[in-house]
Amino acid sequence: MALAAVCAMSGMYWLVAIAAVGLRLWWPAFRDLASYGEQRALRPPSATASGRGWAQQVSKRRGFMAFYIVGTVVATGLLSFVGTAACPVPGLVSADAAWPMRLFVLHMVRRLLETGWLQRFSPTSTMSRFGAVAGASFYVVAPLTVWSSSCAGAIDAAGGTTRWFGVVVALNIGQQLIQADCHRRLSRTRADPKGTSGRPCFADRCGGLFRLLNWPHYVSEVGLYVTWAVMLNMLWWQTDGRSGWSSTISCAVVLSPPWLLALFSLLNLGATAASSPPRL
């Protein structure tokens, strides 16, 4: 039942996070507190002052580096528990149950490398202390959500998952490759001395998927969390006699947090896109 408690707590976290996105959209003071980077460039000088307390500004690059370091450490640590007493999945599905966490570790390591050695940030690109703490909490709860749902979903599994599980794994890897390519193109454009104050130009200069979408890197991010939710659902339904886990309430407790995580990702990145400068 410990896994059920973790699933329930992560679900509550995502409900609160979704409510916070609503505050970000409709409460100007909170919107400024939660904004960062290019979004802050659109604010008047009085709104982007250094501030104090939770509003005090920190480097966006350092903040993002901290996010991905935290995510990498947490995800790697949780992955090591798959198949142990903390995550007692049967041998037949232990490999499948570990895939969601393996992919999350890959995502974190890739984003850490991109942030540290590929992406370029303006010296004036900042975020508030509140945004830094909130972002760090995301990268604690997100891997915990994936881990707890995968472990709970694999308990009492009858056998390995179907070949469609492998298809979803491949889709996740594909989304990661797409996002990496988008970040490479954005970084190349930001480095162009002809750019406007370091802001990226889309379509004609970025190319690739930017010719079709304004925010393909955001779309791929949402796609990643959708594939994790699908994988965790597939682990749940490969079962045989779950005992107390088979009730509707237990199913909702285990399966809803990954979908809430995907919904939060969609709403949060949508709000970020809406409040960012127009693409040239």
PDB file of C-alpha atoms in Angstrom:
ATOM      1  CA  MET A   1       0.000   0.000   0.000  1.00  0.00           C
ATOM      2  CA  ALA A   2       3.023   2.316   0.261  1.00  0.00           C
ATOM      3  CA  LEU A   3       3.073   2.590  -3.530  1.00  0.00           C
ATOM      4  CA  ALA A   4      -0.601   3.537  -3.522  1.00  0.00           C
ATOM      5  CA  ALA A   5       0.161   6.342  -1.061  1.00  0.00           C
ATOM      6  CA  VAL A   6       2.980   7.637  -3.256  1.00  0.00           C
ATOM      7  CA  CYS A   7       0.705   7.527  -6.312  1.00  0.00           C
ATOM      8  CA  ALA A   8      -2.012   9.399  -4.416  1.00  0.00           C
ATOM      9  CA  MET A   9       0.381  12.092  -3.169  1.00  0.00           C
ATOM     10  CA  SER A  10       1.847  12.626  -6.634  1.00  0.00           C
ATOM     11  CA  GLY A  11      -1.677  12.912  -8.033  1.00  0.00           C
ATOM     12  CA  MET A  12      -2.483  15.642  -5.497  1.00  0.00           C
ATOM     13  CA  TYR A  13       0.738  17.459  -6.429  1.00  0.00           C
ATOM     14  CA  TRP A  14      -0.292  17.562 -10.097  1.00  0.00           C
ATOM     15  CA  LEU A  15      -3.766  18.844  -9.224  1.00  0.00           C
ATOM     16  CA  VAL A  16      -2.165  21.702  -7.279  1.00  0.00           C
ATOM     17  CA  ALA A  17       0.292  22.332 -10.135  1.00  0.00           C
ATOM     18  CA  ILE A  18      -2.560  22.517 -12.658  1.00  0.00           C
ATOM     19  CA  ALA A  19      -4.338  25.021 -10.401  1.00  0.00           C
ATOM     20  CA  ALA A  20      -1.093  27.047 -10.312  1.00  0.00           C
ATOM     21  CA  VAL A  21      -1.136  27.257 -14.119  1.00  0.00           C
ATOM     22  CA  GLY A  22      -4.589  28.818 -13.811  1.00  0.00           C
ATOM     23  CA  LEU A  23      -3.206  31.379 -11.371  1.00  0.00           C
ATOM     24  CA  ARG A  24      -0.381  32.070 -13.785  1.00  0.00           C
ATOM     25  CA  LEU A  25      -2.884  32.872 -16.527  1.00  0.00           C
ATOM     26  CA  TRP A  26      -5.339  35.010 -14.546  1.00  0.00           C
ATOM     27  CA  TRP A  27      -3.378  36.588 -11.672  1.00  0.00           C
ATOM     28  CA  PRO A  28      -0.819  39.137 -12.994  1.00  0.00           C
ATOM     29  CA  ALA A  29       1.288  39.157  -9.812  1.00  0.00           C
ATOM     30  CA  PHE A  30       1.639  35.390  -9.837  1.00  0.00           C
ATOM     31  CA  ARG A  31       2.267  35.377 -13.593  1.00  0.00           C
ATOM     32  CA  ASP A  32       5.252  37.686 -13.139  1.00  0.00           C
ATOM     33  CA  LEU A  33       6.521  35.607 -10.234  1.00  0.00           C
ATOM     34  CA  ALA A  34       6.375  32.408 -12.332  1.00  0.00           C
ATOM     35  CA  SER A  35       7.707  33.836 -15.611  1.00  0.00           C
ATOM     36  CA  TYR A  36      11.296  33.539 -16.773  1.00  0.00           C
ATOM     37  CA  GLY A  37      13.674  34.201 -19.636  1.00  0.00           C
ATOM     38  CA  GLU A  38      12.189  35.743 -22.760  1.00  0.00           C
ATOM     39  CA  GLN A  39       8.819  36.122 -21.094  1.00  0.00           C
ATOM     40  CA  ARG A  40      10.341  38.589 -18.618  1.00  0.00           C
ATOM     41  CA  ALA A  41      11.698  40.651 -21.505  1.00  0.00           C
ATOM     42  CA  LEU A  42       8.092  41.569 -22.302  1.00  0.00           C
ATOM     43  CA  ARG A  43       7.466  42.949 -18.805  1.00  0.00           C
ATOM     44  CA  PRO A  44       7.942  46.647 -17.953  1.00  0.00           C
ATOM     45  CA  PRO A  45      11.116  47.469 -15.957  1.00  0.00           C
ATOM     46  CA  SER A  46       9.169  47.709 -12.716  1.00  0.00           C
ATOM     47  CA  ALA A  47       7.910  44.141 -13.187  1.00  0.00           C
ATOM     48  CA  THR A  48      11.331  42.682 -13.873  1.00  0.00           C
ATOM     49  CA  ALA A  49      13.214  44.242 -10.993  1.00  0.00           C
ATOM     50  CA  SER A  50      15.450  41.993  -8.984  1.00  0.00           C
ATOM     51  CA  GLY A  51      12.924  41.831  -6.151  1.00  0.00           C
ATOM     52  CA  ARG A  52      13.325  40.270  -2.763  1.00  0.00           C
ATOM     53  CA  GLY A  53      12.437  36.984  -1.148  1.00  0.00           C
ATOM     54  CA  TRP A  54      10.627  34.636  -3.538  1.00  0.00           C
ATOM     55  CA  ALA A  55      10.726  37.305  -6.261  1.00  0.00           C
ATOM     56  CA  GLN A  56      14.525  37.645  -6.196  1.00  0.00           C
ATOM     57  CA  GLN A  57      15.983  36.741  -9.568  1.00  0.00           C
ATOM     58  CA  VAL A  58      18.489  33.972 -10.273  1.00  0.00           C
ATOM     59  CA  SER A  59      20.206  32.875 -13.465  1.00  0.00           C
ATOM     60  CA  LYS A  60      17.906  30.920 -15.772  1.00  0.00           C
ATOM     61  CA  ARG A  61      20.791  28.750 -16.953  1.00  0.00           C
ATOM     62  CA  ARG A  62      21.824  27.862 -13.412  1.00  0.00           C
ATOM     63  CA  GLY A  63      18.215  27.198 -12.516  1.00  0.00           C
ATOM     64  CA  PHE A  64      17.738  24.812 -15.428  1.00  0.00           C
ATOM     65  CA  MET A  65      21.038  23.083 -14.694  1.00  0.00           C
ATOM     66  CA  ALA A  66      19.838  22.540 -11.116  1.00  0.00           C
ATOM     67  CA  PHE A  67      16.516  21.154 -12.400  1.00  0.00           C
ATOM     68  CA  TYR A  68      18.160  18.504 -14.545  1.00  0.00           C
ATOM     69  CA  ILE A  69      20.768  17.583 -11.962  1.00  0.00           C
ATOM     70  CA  VAL A  70      17.978  17.006  -9.443  1.00  0.00           C
ATOM     71  CA  GLY A  71      15.957  15.054 -12.004  1.00  0.00           C
ATOM     72  CA  THR A  72      18.922  12.893 -13.003  1.00  0.00           C
ATOM     73  CA  VAL A  73      19.819  12.043  -9.404  1.00  0.00           C
ATOM     74  CA  VAL A  74      16.219  11.273  -8.379  1.00  0.00           C
ATOM     75  CA  ALA A  75      15.397   9.255 -11.503  1.00  0.00           C
ATOM     76  CA  THR A  76      18.632   7.248 -11.354  1.00  0.00           C
ATOM     77  CA  GLY A  77      18.089   6.496  -7.678  1.00  0.00           C
ATOM     78  CA  LEU A  78      14.498   5.337  -8.271  1.00  0.00           C
ATOM     79  CA  LEU A  79      15.551   3.196 -11.231  1.00  0.00           C
ATOM     80  CA  SER A  80      17.931   1.292  -8.943  1.00  0.00           C
ATOM     81  CA  PHE A  81      14.940   0.249  -6.795  1.00  0.00           C
ATOM     82  CA  VAL A  82      13.046  -1.492  -9.622  1.00  0.00           C
ATOM     83  CA  GLY A  83      12.928  -5.193  -8.791  1.00  0.00           C
ATOM     84  CA  THR A  84      13.807  -4.666  -5.125  1.00  0.00           C
ATOM     85  CA  ALA A  85      11.524  -4.845  -2.087  1.00  0.00           C
ATOM     86  CA  ALA A  86      10.543  -1.227  -2.724  1.00  0.00           C
ATOM     87  CA  CYS A  87       9.363  -2.099  -6.234  1.00  0.00           C
ATOM     88  CA  PRO A  88       8.728  -5.879  -6.213  1.00  0.00           C
ATOM     89  CA  VAL A  89       7.866  -6.533  -9.851  1.00  0.00           C
ATOM     90  CA  PRO A  90       7.887 -10.134 -11.195  1.00  0.00           C
ATOM     91  CA  GLY A  91      10.884 -11.271 -13.163  1.00  0.00           C
ATOM     92  CA  LEU A  92       8.884 -11.646 -16.372  1.00  0.00           C
ATOM     93  CA  VAL A  93       8.047  -7.952 -16.466  1.00  0.00           C
ATOM     94  CA  SER A  94      10.931  -6.419 -14.544  1.00  0.00           C
ATOM     95  CA  ALA A  95      12.605  -5.325 -17.787  1.00  0.00           C
ATOM     96  CA  ASP A  96       9.406  -3.739 -19.062  1.00  0.00           C
ATOM     97  CA  ALA A  97       8.708  -2.046 -15.731  1.00  0.00           C
ATOM     98  CA  ALA A  98      12.172  -0.487 -15.804  1.00  0.00           C
ATOM     99  CA  TRP A  99      11.766   1.038 -19.275  1.00  0.00           C
ATOM    100  CA  PRO A 100       9.755   4.109 -18.219  1.00  0.00           C
ATOM    101  CA  MET A 101      12.433   5.023 -15.679  1.00  0.00           C
ATOM    102  CA  ARG A 102      15.286   4.280 -18.087  1.00  0.00           C
ATOM    103  CA  LEU A 103      13.723   6.664 -20.579  1.00  0.00           C
ATOM    104  CA  PHE A 104      13.239   9.303 -17.892  1.00  0.00           C
ATOM    105  CA  VAL A 105      16.912   9.061 -16.914  1.00  0.00           C
ATOM    106  CA  LEU A 106      17.815   9.412 -20.608  1.00  0.00           C
ATOM    107  CA  HIS A 107      15.584  12.492 -20.849  1.00  0.00           C
ATOM    108  CA  MET A 108      17.201  14.101 -17.795  1.00  0.00           C
ATOM    109  CA  VAL A 109      20.787  13.382 -18.850  1.00  0.00           C
ATOM    110  CA  ARG A 110      20.094  14.662 -22.379  1.00  0.00           C
ATOM    111  CA  ARG A 111      18.522  17.878 -21.099  1.00  0.00           C
ATOM    112  CA  LEU A 112      21.394  18.390 -18.654  1.00  0.00           C
ATOM    113  CA  LEU A 113      23.943  18.070 -21.462  1.00  0.00           C
ATOM    114  CA  GLU A 114      21.933  20.344 -23.743  1.00  0.00           C
ATOM    115  CA  THR A 115      21.597  23.009 -21.059  1.00  0.00           C
ATOM    116  CA  GLY A 116      25.245  22.876 -20.055  1.00  0.00           C
ATOM    117  CA  TRP A 117      26.930  22.594 -23.436  1.00  0.00           C
ATOM    118  CA  LEU A 118      24.486  23.315 -26.261  1.00  0.00           C
ATOM    119  CA  GLN A 119      21.875  25.903 -25.353  1.00  0.00           C
ATOM    120  CA  ARG A 120      22.822  29.566 -25.045  1.00  0.00           C
ATOM    121  CA  PHE A 121      21.199  31.884 -22.541  1.00  0.00           C
ATOM    122  CA  SER A 122      21.155  35.668 -22.472  1.00  0.00           C
ATOM    123  CA  PRO A 123      23.010  37.166 -19.468  1.00  0.00           C
ATOM    124  CA  THR A 124      19.738  38.905 -18.569  1.00  0.00           C
ATOM    125  CA  SER A 125      17.658  35.725 -18.778  1.00  0.00           C
ATOM    126  CA  THR A 126      16.466  35.022 -15.250  1.00  0.00           C
ATOM    127  CA  MET A 127      13.798  33.354 -13.131  1.00  0.00           C
ATOM    128  CA  SER A 128      12.509  34.023  -9.645  1.00  0.00           C
ATOM    129  CA  ARG A 129      13.478  31.981  -6.604  1.00  0.00           C
ATOM    130  CA  PHE A 130       9.877  30.805  -6.528  1.00  0.00           C
ATOM    131  CA  GLY A 131      10.181  29.531 -10.114  1.00  0.00           C
ATOM    132  CA  ALA A 132      13.464  27.809  -9.285  1.00  0.00           C
ATOM    133  CA  VAL A 133      11.997  25.987  -6.272  1.00  0.00           C
ATOM    134  CA  ALA A 134       8.800  25.089  -8.145  1.00  0.00           C
ATOM    135  CA  GLY A 135      10.818  23.775 -11.089  1.00  0.00           C
ATOM    136  CA  ALA A 136      13.045  21.693  -8.819  1.00  0.00           C
ATOM    137  CA  SER A 137       9.961  20.180  -7.160  1.00  0.00           C
ATOM    138  CA  PHE A 138       8.681  19.184 -10.613  1.00  0.00           C
ATOM    139  CA  TYR A 139      11.830  17.169 -11.259  1.00  0.00           C
ATOM    140  CA  VAL A 140      11.429  15.383  -7.945  1.00  0.00           C
ATOM    141  CA  VAL A 141       7.746  14.511  -8.325  1.00  0.00           C
ATOM    142  CA  ALA A 142       7.765  13.722 -12.063  1.00  0.00           C
ATOM    143  CA  PRO A 143      10.208  10.768 -11.819  1.00  0.00           C
ATOM    144  CA  LEU A 144       8.500   9.690  -8.594  1.00  0.00           C
ATOM    145  CA  THR A 145       5.186   9.613 -10.478  1.00  0.00           C
ATOM    146  CA  VAL A 146       6.601   7.488 -13.286  1.00  0.00           C
ATOM    147  CA  TRP A 147       8.364   5.149 -10.859  1.00  0.00           C
ATOM    148  CA  SER A 148       5.461   4.593  -8.450  1.00  0.00           C
ATOM    149  CA  SER A 149       2.930   4.000 -11.239  1.00  0.00           C
ATOM    150  CA  SER A 150       5.240   1.600 -13.082  1.00  0.00           C
ATOM    151  CA  CYS A 151       5.959  -0.389  -9.911  1.00  0.00           C
ATOM    152  CA  ALA A 152       2.316  -0.490  -8.836  1.00  0.00           C
ATOM    153  CA  GLY A 153       1.212  -1.316 -12.350  1.00  0.00           C
ATOM    154  CA  ALA A 154       3.562  -4.284 -12.664  1.00  0.00           C
ATOM    155  CA  ILE A 155       2.554  -5.990  -9.406  1.00  0.00           C
ATOM    156  CA  ASP A 156       0.876  -9.373 -10.029  1.00  0.00           C
ATOM    157  CA  ALA A 157       1.539  -9.092 -13.754  1.00  0.00           C
ATOM    158  CA  ALA A 158       0.827 -12.285 -15.638  1.00  0.00           C
ATOM    159  CA  GLY A 159       3.630 -11.935 -18.160  1.00  0.00           C
ATOM    160  CA  GLY A 160       5.497  -9.571 -20.425  1.00  0.00           C
ATOM    161  CA  THR A 161       3.803  -6.731 -22.222  1.00  0.00           C
ATOM    162  CA  THR A 162       2.752  -6.854 -25.862  1.00  0.00           C
ATOM    163  CA  ARG A 163       4.799  -5.672 -28.810  1.00  0.00           C
ATOM    164  CA  TRP A 164       2.868  -2.405 -28.660  1.00  0.00           C
ATOM    165  CA  PHE A 165       4.765  -1.564 -25.501  1.00  0.00           C
ATOM    166  CA  GLY A 166       7.936  -1.567 -27.598  1.00  0.00           C
ATOM    167  CA  VAL A 167       6.243   0.712 -30.124  1.00  0.00           C
ATOM    168  CA  VAL A 168       5.466   3.251 -27.391  1.00  0.00           C
ATOM    169  CA  VAL A 169       9.063   3.022 -26.130  1.00  0.00           C
ATOM    170  CA  ALA A 170      10.241   3.775 -29.675  1.00  0.00           C
ATOM    171  CA  LEU A 171       7.838   6.732 -29.888  1.00  0.00           C
ATOM    172  CA  ASN A 172       9.287   8.122 -26.662  1.00  0.00           C
ATOM    173  CA  ILE A 173      12.827   7.852 -28.017  1.00  0.00           C
ATOM    174  CA  GLY A 174      11.661   9.470 -31.252  1.00  0.00           C
ATOM    175  CA  GLN A 175      10.190  12.413 -29.349  1.00  0.00           C
ATOM    176  CA  GLN A 176      13.470  12.823 -27.488  1.00  0.00           C
ATOM    177  CA  LEU A 177      15.395  12.912 -30.775  1.00  0.00           C
ATOM    178  CA  ILE A 178      12.960  15.476 -32.196  1.00  0.00           C
ATOM    179  CA  GLN A 179      13.330  17.687 -29.150  1.00  0.00           C
ATOM    180  CA  ALA A 180      17.124  17.420 -29.251  1.00  0.00           C
ATOM    181  CA  ASP A 181      17.104  18.501 -32.907  1.00  0.00           C
ATOM    182  CA  CYS A 182      14.817  21.456 -32.085  1.00  0.00           C
ATOM    183  CA  HIS A 183      17.125  22.599 -29.295  1.00  0.00           C
ATOM    184  CA  ARG A 184      20.107  22.288 -31.639  1.00  0.00           C
ATOM    185  CA  ARG A 185      18.385  24.498 -34.215  1.00  0.00           C
ATOM    186  CA  LEU A 186      17.340  27.057 -31.606  1.00  0.00           C
ATOM    187  CA  SER A 187      20.853  27.178 -30.185  1.00  0.00           C
ATOM    188  CA  ARG A 188      22.349  27.691 -33.632  1.00  0.00           C
ATOM    189  CA  THR A 189      19.963  30.586 -34.315  1.00  0.00           C
ATOM    190  CA  ARG A 190      20.580  32.234 -30.947  1.00  0.00           C
ATOM    191  CA  ALA A 191      24.296  32.135 -31.701  1.00  0.00           C
ATOM    192  CA  ASP A 192      23.738  33.980 -35.008  1.00  0.00           C
ATOM    193  CA  PRO A 193      25.003  37.570 -34.610  1.00  0.00           C
ATOM    194  CA  LYS A 194      22.220  38.682 -36.969  1.00  0.00           C
ATOM    195  CA  GLY A 195      19.596  37.532 -34.477  1.00  0.00           C
ATOM    196  CA  THR A 196      17.448  40.035 -32.618  1.00  0.00           C
ATOM    197  CA  SER A 197      18.784  40.356 -29.069  1.00  0.00           C
ATOM    198  CA  GLY A 198      19.494  36.641 -29.011  1.00  0.00           C
ATOM    199  CA  ARG A 199      15.875  35.775 -29.799  1.00  0.00           C
ATOM    200  CA  PRO A 200      15.367  32.891 -32.203  1.00  0.00           C
ATOM    201  CA  CYS A 201      13.827  33.371 -35.638  1.00  0.00           C
ATOM    202  CA  PHE A 202      11.624  30.573 -36.817  1.00  0.00           C
ATOM    203  CA  ALA A 203      10.717  28.895 -40.117  1.00  0.00           C
ATOM    204  CA  ASP A 204      13.140  30.427 -42.623  1.00  0.00           C
ATOM    205  CA  ARG A 205      16.126  30.366 -40.248  1.00  0.00           C
ATOM    206  CA  CYS A 206      15.466  27.473 -37.881  1.00  0.00           C
ATOM    207  CA  GLY A 207      14.037  25.129 -40.526  1.00  0.00           C
ATOM    208  CA  GLY A 208      13.031  21.572 -39.685  1.00  0.00           C
ATOM    209  CA  LEU A 209       9.759  21.233 -37.798  1.00  0.00           C
ATOM    210  CA  PHE A 210       9.761  24.971 -37.134  1.00  0.00           C
ATOM    211  CA  ARG A 211       8.468  25.302 -40.701  1.00  0.00           C
ATOM    212  CA  LEU A 212       5.301  23.509 -39.590  1.00  0.00           C
ATOM    213  CA  LEU A 213       4.920  24.403 -35.903  1.00  0.00           C
ATOM    214  CA  ASN A 214       5.740  27.425 -33.772  1.00  0.00           C
ATOM    215  CA  TRP A 215       6.798  25.347 -30.780  1.00  0.00           C
ATOM    216  CA  PRO A 216       7.820  21.829 -31.895  1.00  0.00           C
ATOM    217  CA  HIS A 217      10.111  21.413 -28.871  1.00  0.00           C
ATOM    218  CA  TYR A 218       7.128  22.027 -26.596  1.00  0.00           C
ATOM    219  CA  VAL A 219       4.954  19.640 -28.605  1.00  0.00           C
ATOM    220  CA  SER A 220       7.596  16.918 -28.288  1.00  0.00           C
ATOM    221  CA  GLU A 221       7.836  17.538 -24.526  1.00  0.00           C
ATOM    222  CA  VAL A 222       4.094  16.978 -24.143  1.00  0.00           C
ATOM    223  CA  GLY A 223       4.391  13.923 -26.392  1.00  0.00           C
ATOM    224  CA  LEU A 224       7.023  12.485 -24.064  1.00  0.00           C
ATOM    225  CA  TYR A 225       4.740  12.629 -21.043  1.00  0.00           C
ATOM    226  CA  VAL A 226       1.852  11.157 -23.041  1.00  0.00           C
ATOM    227  CA  THR A 227       4.013   8.169 -24.028  1.00  0.00           C
ATOM    228  CA  TRP A 228       4.980   7.641 -20.373  1.00  0.00           C
ATOM    229  CA  ALA A 229       1.313   7.669 -19.390  1.00  0.00           C
ATOM    230  CA  VAL A 230       0.497   5.137 -22.125  1.00  0.00           C
ATOM    231  CA  MET A 231       3.366   2.867 -21.063  1.00  0.00           C
ATOM    232  CA  LEU A 232       2.230   2.921 -17.454  1.00  0.00           C
ATOM    233  CA  ASN A 233      -1.329   2.086 -18.514  1.00  0.00           C
ATOM    234  CA  MET A 234      -0.030  -0.859 -20.538  1.00  0.00           C
ATOM    235  CA  LEU A 235       1.898  -2.182 -17.534  1.00  0.00           C
ATOM    236  CA  TRP A 236      -1.233  -1.966 -15.409  1.00  0.00           C
ATOM    237  CA  TRP A 237      -3.434  -3.961 -17.782  1.00  0.00           C
ATOM    238  CA  GLN A 238      -0.922  -6.826 -18.223  1.00  0.00           C
ATOM    239  CA  THR A 239      -2.152  -8.419 -15.019  1.00  0.00           C
ATOM    240  CA  ASP A 240      -3.675 -11.554 -13.615  1.00  0.00           C
ATOM    241  CA  GLY A 241      -5.531 -11.470 -10.322  1.00  0.00           C
ATOM    242  CA  ARG A 242      -4.440  -8.288  -8.640  1.00  0.00           C
ATOM    243  CA  SER A 243      -6.097  -9.042  -5.313  1.00  0.00           C
ATOM    244  CA  GLY A 244      -6.843  -5.719  -3.674  1.00  0.00           C
ATOM    245  CA  TRP A 245      -5.340  -3.700  -6.511  1.00  0.00           C
ATOM    246  CA  SER A 246      -8.087  -4.488  -9.015  1.00  0.00           C
ATOM    247  CA  SER A 247     -10.720  -2.073  -7.692  1.00  0.00           C
ATOM    248  CA  THR A 248     -11.757   1.001  -9.655  1.00  0.00           C
ATOM    249  CA  ILE A 249     -10.405   3.303  -6.943  1.00  0.00           C
ATOM    250  CA  SER A 250      -6.989   1.606  -6.976  1.00  0.00           C
ATOM    251  CA  CYS A 251      -6.888   1.821 -10.759  1.00  0.00           C
ATOM    252  CA  ALA A 252      -7.621   5.554 -10.619  1.00  0.00           C
ATOM    253  CA  VAL A 253      -4.987   6.126  -7.913  1.00  0.00           C
ATOM    254  CA  VAL A 254      -2.275   4.399  -9.961  1.00  0.00           C
ATOM    255  CA  LEU A 255      -3.156   5.542 -13.468  1.00  0.00           C
ATOM    256  CA  SER A 256      -4.387   9.112 -13.006  1.00  0.00           C
ATOM    257  CA  PRO A 257      -1.080  10.753 -11.855  1.00  0.00           C
ATOM    258  CA  PRO A 258       0.785  10.092 -15.163  1.00  0.00           C
ATOM    259  CA  TRP A 259      -2.133  11.565 -17.130  1.00  0.00           C
ATOM    260  CA  LEU A 260      -2.304  14.545 -14.764  1.00  0.00           C
ATOM    261  CA  LEU A 261       1.435  15.013 -15.326  1.00  0.00           C
ATOM    262  CA  ALA A 262       0.874  15.005 -19.096  1.00  0.00           C
ATOM    263  CA  LEU A 263      -2.032  17.459 -18.714  1.00  0.00           C
ATOM    264  CA  PHE A 264       0.077  19.776 -16.565  1.00  0.00           C
ATOM    265  CA  SER A 265       2.850  19.660 -19.161  1.00  0.00           C
ATOM    266  CA  LEU A 266       0.368  20.612 -21.890  1.00  0.00           C
ATOM    267  CA  LEU A 267      -1.174  23.488 -19.911  1.00  0.00           C
ATOM    268  CA  ASN A 268       2.114  24.809 -18.523  1.00  0.00           C
ATOM    269  CA  LEU A 269       3.945  24.815 -21.847  1.00  0.00           C
ATOM    270  CA  GLY A 270       0.884  26.263 -23.535  1.00  0.00           C
ATOM    271  CA  ALA A 271       0.919  29.130 -21.022  1.00  0.00           C
ATOM    272  CA  THR A 272       4.658  29.568 -21.602  1.00  0.00           C
ATOM    273  CA  ALA A 273       4.161  29.739 -25.369  1.00  0.00           C
ATOM    274  CA  ALA A 274       1.300  32.203 -25.016  1.00  0.00           C
ATOM    275  CA  SER A 275       3.363  34.575 -22.862  1.00  0.00           C
ATOM    276  CA  SER A 276       6.575  34.369 -24.914  1.00  0.00           C
ATOM    277  CA  PRO A 277       7.662  36.844 -27.622  1.00  0.00           C
ATOM    278  CA  PRO A 278       6.257  36.299 -31.119  1.00  0.00           C
ATOM    279  CA  ARG A 279       8.448  34.257 -33.424  1.00  0.00           C
ATOM    280  CA  LEU A 280       9.959  36.172 -36.302  1.00  0.00           C
TER     281      LEU A 280
END
